Amino acid sequence: MHELCGLEFAHRMLIQRDSWPAYKAGIYAICHGAWISADFMFVQLIMKVQSDTCCCWLKSLSQWVYAERIIQLLILPKQGPISGNCLEIKEFLITLSRDDLCEIGQDVAGNTNEPDYSQALVVAHQRLCLAGNALETNFTSVKTFCFQRWFLALRAKVLGALVEIFKALSAIPYKQDNIQFGENMMVESHKFLKQITQTSFQLKRLSLEFDLIATSFIGMDCKSSKIIKALALSCSLLAVSAGFALYIPSLPVFETLTTCSLEISQNCSPTIVIQNLVGRLWNLDREICTNLCMILETSGWSQNCFHLQSRNQILNNGCEVKDVVDICRYAVCGIVCLQNEANKVHNEDNLSQITKNGLQLLSKVILKWIRIPFRAPKYFFRVRPCVGSELFVSNANTRNQDRISVLEGFHLSLHLCLQLKNKPPDLPIRLTMFYCIFYCVPKPASDGQNTEQMPSTSLAWENTDLVEMNERLFRYVTECSKKTNYGKRSRDNDIDNNGKLVTAFADFEPNERGQGFSNCLLDVSKFPVGTYRIKWHSCCIDSQGSYWSLLPLNAEPIFTDGQSLGWTMRTKIATTLAQGIAFLHDKVKPHVHRYSCQ
């Protein structure tokens, strides 16, 4: 009924040619989940604008609204058919029924067995991608529409992950109780169950990416921040639900799934997936957290790490998370029941039934989540450049300031300047400290890559290392603030995976112009000769102790690992050192001696 009222109200405004109030009404509809009303308004408004920028913006909104309308129609049949009074609204609803309902498995008359969720999500995913592409056609969108493109990309990734889960579920006859899994069917089921488990880790990463986008835009309103936190919680919930088989050790596929998770990444362990959800629910429902810890204990996984959250990212009870928390309670109780059932049986046929029950639980959790009305954050309609940072790097070797280089087998010493950019004059918080992390891998930048420096702002959401860098940087900042190890913080540089990844950290104290100066040392002594990129990410801490991510707004530094010292240069260095020692011994009065104590 509220959709029908919204349509009639929008129609009256458009008849009176009140385009600006109609646009604001469309924004209000999007922020409150009235996607059918919003679609009607933006379809009409897009024909009234003349500016190219406004046209691109409205086209993007129209594609996005269409995608969400498709998903909304999945639950619309339960609400009964809707009809309007005026002719134009009736034509719009008829067109909607004819073009859209057939895409989810429903005919125009409304007769259907069950909506095709997979097909509907595929259509919605495609439309979301088109919405992001529409903003790319505008030359000002590279920095101006950073939040909008990133948010649409994240929403598309979530729907894409659900599409993969539905495809795998459709290949497993988990709804038919009278079918016994033969050997061939068991092998196929294990293959698709492995795909679902891999999607679980993707969803866990998406939850961290929602955390990143929430902290990357300083000055975001509280309501929008809560909506994004709820989306992060949703991804964490779906990740645990999709990985249910990882917490039932008696399943035949358990060892295969465990090995697969460890091969993907150390950050893809089942423990981290659950503890990611525990960290989000800790202030919301301790009972669910207790059950999650019991799931880890029963399945034999360690509990040696917990998901850290910044002070400004802690979830509190509210309407944005209430429905998600209810589904969390349902999903966690379901996994506990699966564990209890598995402990009572040892027959392979009975264990296959537990696998079916787990897949049914996953399907129900996803359907419950889809039925939660999706509301857009109000910040989506604040089109402003993001507050970020630019990094300027110079070689500590004063003899070679033209380019950054280092001799083979030596450490790379850098002088750094971090500059805050796009800071609004009315920023309500005071930034007290900057931090930066540097990533470098021994893969030459010239191998199939362009060594020209390229800005990375427009592709922040496509940087596969950005989420992990932000997580590491946040842990480093947390350790610095807590002064771990009896007042000593963690090392400012580190080498992982036998020298395959070099990381370093730097601290900056900003001045009144938003500049900070520091230096760092990268251990690239094991890198072969070549040209390399240094990936970086920065953050800031405000006076309240909140953590804010600063997206990189300029290029990644490039350095050259040069040839090793030749014998001529080595001889010259040795001769110079010998001359210096001789001068100290013979010419300086009194004589300079150094005695070693044995």
Short mmCIF file of N, CA and C in Angstrom, two decimals, residues 136-252:
data_model
loop_
_atom_site.label_atom_id
_atom_site.label_comp_id
_atom_site.label_asym_id
_atom_site.label_seq_id
_atom_site.Cartn_x
_atom_site.Cartn_y
_atom_site.Cartn_z
N GLU A 136 31.06 5.98 -14.96
CA GLU A 136 32.38 6.06 -15.56
C GLU A 136 32.40 6.91 -16.82
N THR A 137 31.25 7.08 -17.46
CA THR A 137 31.20 7.85 -18.70
C THR A 137 31.38 9.33 -18.47
N ASN A 138 31.25 9.77 -17.22
CA ASN A 138 31.41 11.18 -16.90
C ASN A 138 32.84 11.42 -16.43
N PHE A 139 33.56 12.35 -17.06
CA PHE A 139 34.97 12.55 -16.74
C PHE A 139 35.18 13.04 -15.32
N THR A 140 34.18 13.65 -14.69
CA THR A 140 34.34 14.13 -13.32
C THR A 140 34.08 13.04 -12.30
N SER A 141 33.68 11.86 -12.74
CA SER A 141 33.27 10.83 -11.79
C SER A 141 34.45 10.09 -11.18
N VAL A 142 35.67 10.28 -11.71
CA VAL A 142 36.81 9.52 -11.22
C VAL A 142 37.00 9.73 -9.72
N LYS A 143 36.88 10.98 -9.27
CA LYS A 143 37.02 11.26 -7.85
C LYS A 143 35.70 11.65 -7.21
N THR A 144 34.81 12.28 -7.98
CA THR A 144 33.58 12.79 -7.40
C THR A 144 32.65 11.67 -6.97
N PHE A 145 32.53 10.62 -7.77
CA PHE A 145 31.60 9.54 -7.49
C PHE A 145 32.32 8.32 -6.89
N CYS A 146 33.33 8.55 -6.11
CA CYS A 146 34.11 7.45 -5.55
C CYS A 146 33.25 6.56 -4.66
N PHE A 147 32.54 7.16 -3.71
CA PHE A 147 31.71 6.36 -2.80
C PHE A 147 30.61 5.63 -3.57
N GLN A 148 29.98 6.32 -4.50
CA GLN A 148 28.86 5.73 -5.23
C GLN A 148 29.30 4.50 -6.03
N ARG A 149 30.39 4.62 -6.75
CA ARG A 149 30.86 3.50 -7.57
C ARG A 149 31.32 2.34 -6.69
N TRP A 150 31.97 2.66 -5.60
CA TRP A 150 32.44 1.62 -4.68
C TRP A 150 31.26 0.89 -4.04
N PHE A 151 30.26 1.64 -3.59
CA PHE A 151 29.10 1.02 -2.95
C PHE A 151 28.34 0.13 -3.92
N LEU A 152 28.15 0.60 -5.15
CA LEU A 152 27.47 -0.22 -6.15
C LEU A 152 28.27 -1.48 -6.47
N ALA A 153 29.59 -1.34 -6.53
CA ALA A 153 30.43 -2.51 -6.80
C ALA A 153 30.33 -3.53 -5.67
N LEU A 154 30.27 -3.06 -4.43
CA LEU A 154 30.14 -3.97 -3.30
C LEU A 154 28.79 -4.68 -3.31
N ARG A 155 27.74 -3.93 -3.59
CA ARG A 155 26.41 -4.55 -3.67
C ARG A 155 26.38 -5.61 -4.77
N ALA A 156 27.01 -5.31 -5.90
CA ALA A 156 27.06 -6.27 -7.00
C ALA A 156 27.86 -7.51 -6.61
N LYS A 157 28.94 -7.34 -5.86
CA LYS A 157 29.74 -8.49 -5.43
C LYS A 157 28.93 -9.40 -4.51
N VAL A 158 28.15 -8.81 -3.62
CA VAL A 158 27.33 -9.62 -2.71
C VAL A 158 26.31 -10.44 -3.49
N LEU A 159 25.62 -9.78 -4.42
CA LEU A 159 24.63 -10.50 -5.22
C LEU A 159 25.31 -11.56 -6.09
N GLY A 160 26.50 -11.25 -6.61
CA GLY A 160 27.23 -12.23 -7.40
C GLY A 160 27.59 -13.46 -6.58
N ALA A 161 27.96 -13.26 -5.32
CA ALA A 161 28.28 -14.40 -4.45
C ALA A 161 27.04 -15.25 -4.20
N LEU A 162 25.89 -14.61 -4.02
CA LEU A 162 24.65 -15.37 -3.82
C LEU A 162 24.25 -16.13 -5.08
N VAL A 163 24.52 -15.55 -6.23
CA VAL A 163 24.24 -16.25 -7.49
C VAL A 163 25.06 -17.54 -7.56
N GLU A 164 26.33 -17.48 -7.17
CA GLU A 164 27.17 -18.68 -7.19
C GLU A 164 26.65 -19.73 -6.21
N ILE A 165 26.15 -19.29 -5.06
CA ILE A 165 25.61 -20.25 -4.10
C ILE A 165 24.35 -20.91 -4.65
N PHE A 166 23.46 -20.12 -5.25
CA PHE A 166 22.23 -20.70 -5.81
C PHE A 166 22.53 -21.66 -6.96
N LYS A 167 23.54 -21.35 -7.75
CA LYS A 167 23.92 -22.27 -8.83
C LYS A 167 24.39 -23.61 -8.26
N ALA A 168 25.19 -23.54 -7.21
CA ALA A 168 25.67 -24.78 -6.59
C ALA A 168 24.52 -25.54 -5.93
N LEU A 169 23.61 -24.82 -5.28
CA LEU A 169 22.47 -25.48 -4.63
C LEU A 169 21.57 -26.16 -5.66
N SER A 170 21.41 -25.53 -6.82
CA SER A 170 20.54 -26.12 -7.84
C SER A 170 21.11 -27.42 -8.40
N ALA A 171 22.42 -27.63 -8.25
CA ALA A 171 23.05 -28.85 -8.77
C ALA A 171 23.04 -29.99 -7.77
N ILE A 172 22.60 -29.71 -6.52
CA ILE A 172 22.57 -30.74 -5.48
C ILE A 172 21.11 -30.99 -5.11
N PRO A 173 20.62 -32.24 -5.20
CA PRO A 173 19.21 -32.52 -4.86
C PRO A 173 18.99 -32.58 -3.35
N TYR A 174 19.23 -31.46 -2.67
CA TYR A 174 19.16 -31.47 -1.21
C TYR A 174 17.73 -31.40 -0.69
N LYS A 175 16.76 -31.04 -1.56
CA LYS A 175 15.38 -30.92 -1.11
C LYS A 175 14.61 -32.23 -1.20
N GLN A 176 15.19 -33.23 -1.85
CA GLN A 176 14.49 -34.50 -2.06
C GLN A 176 15.00 -35.52 -1.06
N ASP A 177 14.15 -35.85 -0.10
CA ASP A 177 14.56 -36.75 0.98
C ASP A 177 14.67 -38.20 0.55
N ASN A 178 13.95 -38.58 -0.51
CA ASN A 178 13.93 -39.98 -0.91
C ASN A 178 15.08 -40.37 -1.82
N ILE A 179 15.98 -39.44 -2.11
CA ILE A 179 17.12 -39.73 -2.99
C ILE A 179 18.35 -40.01 -2.13
N GLN A 180 18.97 -41.17 -2.36
CA GLN A 180 20.20 -41.52 -1.68
C GLN A 180 21.39 -41.11 -2.54
N PHE A 181 22.41 -40.57 -1.91
CA PHE A 181 23.59 -40.13 -2.64
C PHE A 181 24.44 -41.35 -3.02
N GLY A 182 24.52 -41.62 -4.33
CA GLY A 182 25.44 -42.64 -4.79
C GLY A 182 26.86 -42.11 -4.82
N GLU A 183 27.79 -42.95 -5.30
CA GLU A 183 29.19 -42.53 -5.30
C GLU A 183 29.42 -41.35 -6.23
N ASN A 184 28.85 -41.42 -7.44
CA ASN A 184 29.03 -40.32 -8.39
C ASN A 184 28.36 -39.04 -7.90
N MET A 185 27.15 -39.21 -7.36
CA MET A 185 26.44 -38.04 -6.85
C MET A 185 27.16 -37.44 -5.65
N MET A 186 27.78 -38.30 -4.86
CA MET A 186 28.53 -37.81 -3.70
C MET A 186 29.72 -36.98 -4.14
N VAL A 187 30.42 -37.44 -5.18
CA VAL A 187 31.57 -36.69 -5.69
C VAL A 187 31.13 -35.33 -6.22
N GLU A 188 30.03 -35.31 -6.97
CA GLU A 188 29.52 -34.05 -7.50
C GLU A 188 29.08 -33.12 -6.37
N SER A 189 28.44 -33.69 -5.36
CA SER A 189 27.98 -32.87 -4.24
C SER A 189 29.16 -32.26 -3.50
N HIS A 190 30.23 -33.03 -3.33
CA HIS A 190 31.42 -32.51 -2.66
C HIS A 190 32.04 -31.37 -3.47
N LYS A 191 32.00 -31.49 -4.79
CA LYS A 191 32.57 -30.44 -5.64
C LYS A 191 31.79 -29.13 -5.46
N PHE A 192 30.47 -29.22 -5.48
CA PHE A 192 29.67 -28.00 -5.34
C PHE A 192 29.70 -27.48 -3.91
N LEU A 193 29.82 -28.38 -2.94
CA LEU A 193 29.95 -27.93 -1.56
C LEU A 193 31.27 -27.18 -1.35
N LYS A 194 32.29 -27.60 -2.07
CA LYS A 194 33.57 -26.89 -2.02
C LYS A 194 33.42 -25.48 -2.60
N GLN A 195 32.64 -25.34 -3.68
CA GLN A 195 32.40 -24.01 -4.25
C GLN A 195 31.66 -23.11 -3.27
N ILE A 196 30.68 -23.68 -2.57
CA ILE A 196 29.94 -22.89 -1.59
C ILE A 196 30.86 -22.44 -0.47
N THR A 197 31.76 -23.32 -0.04
CA THR A 197 32.69 -22.96 1.02
C THR A 197 33.63 -21.85 0.58
N GLN A 198 34.10 -21.90 -0.66
CA GLN A 198 34.95 -20.82 -1.17
C GLN A 198 34.19 -19.50 -1.21
N THR A 199 32.90 -19.56 -1.54
CA THR A 199 32.08 -18.35 -1.52
C THR A 199 31.95 -17.81 -0.11
N SER A 200 31.99 -18.70 0.88
CA SER A 200 31.95 -18.26 2.27
C SER A 200 33.11 -17.32 2.58
N PHE A 201 34.30 -17.66 2.11
CA PHE A 201 35.46 -16.81 2.35
C PHE A 201 35.35 -15.49 1.58
N GLN A 202 34.74 -15.52 0.40
CA GLN A 202 34.52 -14.29 -0.35
C GLN A 202 33.59 -13.35 0.41
N LEU A 203 32.54 -13.91 1.00
CA LEU A 203 31.59 -13.09 1.76
C LEU A 203 32.25 -12.51 3.01
N LYS A 204 33.12 -13.29 3.63
CA LYS A 204 33.84 -12.77 4.79
C LYS A 204 34.70 -11.57 4.40
N ARG A 205 35.36 -11.67 3.24
CA ARG A 205 36.17 -10.55 2.77
C ARG A 205 35.30 -9.34 2.44
N LEU A 206 34.11 -9.58 1.90
CA LEU A 206 33.21 -8.47 1.60
C LEU A 206 32.77 -7.75 2.87
N SER A 207 32.62 -8.49 3.96
CA SER A 207 32.28 -7.83 5.22
C SER A 207 33.38 -6.87 5.65
N LEU A 208 34.64 -7.27 5.43
CA LEU A 208 35.75 -6.37 5.74
C LEU A 208 35.80 -5.19 4.79
N GLU A 209 35.38 -5.41 3.55
CA GLU A 209 35.38 -4.30 2.59
C GLU A 209 34.29 -3.29 2.93
N PHE A 210 33.17 -3.76 3.45
CA PHE A 210 32.15 -2.82 3.93
C PHE A 210 32.69 -2.03 5.12
N ASP A 211 33.46 -2.68 5.99
CA ASP A 211 34.12 -1.94 7.08
C ASP A 211 35.02 -0.86 6.52
N LEU A 212 35.74 -1.21 5.46
CA LEU A 212 36.69 -0.26 4.87
C LEU A 212 35.98 0.94 4.27
N ILE A 213 34.89 0.71 3.56
CA ILE A 213 34.19 1.84 2.94
C ILE A 213 33.54 2.72 4.01
N ALA A 214 33.14 2.12 5.12
CA ALA A 214 32.51 2.90 6.19
C ALA A 214 33.51 3.82 6.88
N THR A 215 34.79 3.42 6.91
CA THR A 215 35.80 4.25 7.57
C THR A 215 36.60 5.10 6.59
N SER A 216 36.30 4.98 5.29
CA SER A 216 37.07 5.71 4.29
C SER A 216 36.47 7.06 3.93
N PHE A 217 35.32 7.40 4.50
CA PHE A 217 34.66 8.66 4.16
C PHE A 217 34.34 9.40 5.45
N ILE A 218 35.29 10.25 5.82
CA ILE A 218 35.17 11.01 7.06
C ILE A 218 34.00 11.98 6.94
N GLY A 219 33.20 12.05 7.98
CA GLY A 219 32.05 12.94 7.98
C GLY A 219 30.76 12.27 7.56
N MET A 220 30.77 10.95 7.37
CA MET A 220 29.55 10.24 7.02
C MET A 220 28.54 10.35 8.15
N ASP A 221 27.27 10.54 7.79
CA ASP A 221 26.23 10.68 8.81
C ASP A 221 26.03 9.36 9.54
N CYS A 222 25.51 9.44 10.75
CA CYS A 222 25.38 8.28 11.62
C CYS A 222 24.45 7.23 11.03
N LYS A 223 23.35 7.66 10.42
CA LYS A 223 22.38 6.73 9.85
C LYS A 223 23.00 5.91 8.72
N SER A 224 23.74 6.57 7.84
CA SER A 224 24.38 5.85 6.74
C SER A 224 25.43 4.88 7.26
N SER A 225 26.17 5.31 8.28
CA SER A 225 27.18 4.43 8.86
C SER A 225 26.55 3.17 9.44
N LYS A 226 25.40 3.31 10.09
CA LYS A 226 24.72 2.15 10.66
C LYS A 226 24.24 1.19 9.57
N ILE A 227 23.76 1.74 8.46
CA ILE A 227 23.30 0.89 7.36
C ILE A 227 24.46 0.07 6.80
N ILE A 228 25.62 0.71 6.63
CA ILE A 228 26.77 -0.01 6.08
C ILE A 228 27.28 -1.04 7.08
N LYS A 229 27.24 -0.72 8.37
CA LYS A 229 27.63 -1.71 9.38
C LYS A 229 26.70 -2.91 9.33
N ALA A 230 25.40 -2.66 9.12
CA ALA A 230 24.45 -3.77 9.02
C ALA A 230 24.73 -4.62 7.79
N LEU A 231 25.16 -4.00 6.69
CA LEU A 231 25.52 -4.77 5.49
C LEU A 231 26.76 -5.61 5.75
N ALA A 232 27.72 -5.06 6.49
CA ALA A 232 28.90 -5.85 6.85
C ALA A 232 28.52 -7.03 7.73
N LEU A 233 27.60 -6.81 8.67
CA LEU A 233 27.11 -7.90 9.51
C LEU A 233 26.41 -8.96 8.68
N SER A 234 25.64 -8.53 7.67
CA SER A 234 24.94 -9.48 6.80
C SER A 234 25.93 -10.37 6.06
N CYS A 235 26.99 -9.77 5.53
CA CYS A 235 27.99 -10.57 4.80
C CYS A 235 28.67 -11.56 5.73
N SER A 236 28.95 -11.14 6.95
CA SER A 236 29.57 -12.04 7.92
C SER A 236 28.63 -13.19 8.27
N LEU A 237 27.34 -12.90 8.41
CA LEU A 237 26.34 -13.93 8.67
C LEU A 237 26.27 -14.93 7.52
N LEU A 238 26.20 -14.43 6.29
CA LEU A 238 26.13 -15.31 5.13
C LEU A 238 27.40 -16.14 4.99
N ALA A 239 28.54 -15.57 5.38
CA ALA A 239 29.80 -16.31 5.31
C ALA A 239 29.79 -17.51 6.25
N VAL A 240 29.33 -17.31 7.48
CA VAL A 240 29.26 -18.42 8.44
C VAL A 240 28.25 -19.47 7.98
N SER A 241 27.12 -19.02 7.46
CA SER A 241 26.09 -19.97 7.01
C SER A 241 26.58 -20.80 5.83
N ALA A 242 27.27 -20.15 4.88
CA ALA A 242 27.77 -20.88 3.71
C ALA A 242 28.90 -21.83 4.07
N GLY A 243 29.58 -21.58 5.17
CA GLY A 243 30.69 -22.45 5.58
C GLY A 243 30.31 -23.45 6.65
N PHE A 244 29.03 -23.82 6.73
CA PHE A 244 28.57 -24.72 7.80
C PHE A 244 29.33 -26.04 7.81
N ALA A 245 29.70 -26.55 6.63
CA ALA A 245 30.37 -27.86 6.56
C ALA A 245 31.75 -27.84 7.22
N LEU A 246 32.33 -26.65 7.39
CA LEU A 246 33.64 -26.54 8.02
C LEU A 246 33.58 -26.79 9.52
N TYR A 247 32.38 -26.81 10.08
CA TYR A 247 32.23 -26.94 11.53
C TYR A 247 31.59 -28.26 11.92
N ILE A 248 31.58 -29.23 10.99
CA ILE A 248 31.06 -30.57 11.28
C ILE A 248 32.15 -31.57 10.88
N PRO A 249 33.07 -31.89 11.78
CA PRO A 249 34.24 -32.71 11.43
C PRO A 249 33.89 -34.11 10.93
N SER A 250 32.72 -34.63 11.29
CA SER A 250 32.39 -36.00 10.90
C SER A 250 31.94 -36.12 9.45
N LEU A 251 31.72 -35.01 8.76
CA LEU A 251 31.32 -35.08 7.36
C LEU A 251 32.47 -35.61 6.52
N PRO A 252 32.18 -36.45 5.52
CA PRO A 252 33.27 -37.00 4.68
C PRO A 252 34.06 -35.93 3.95
#
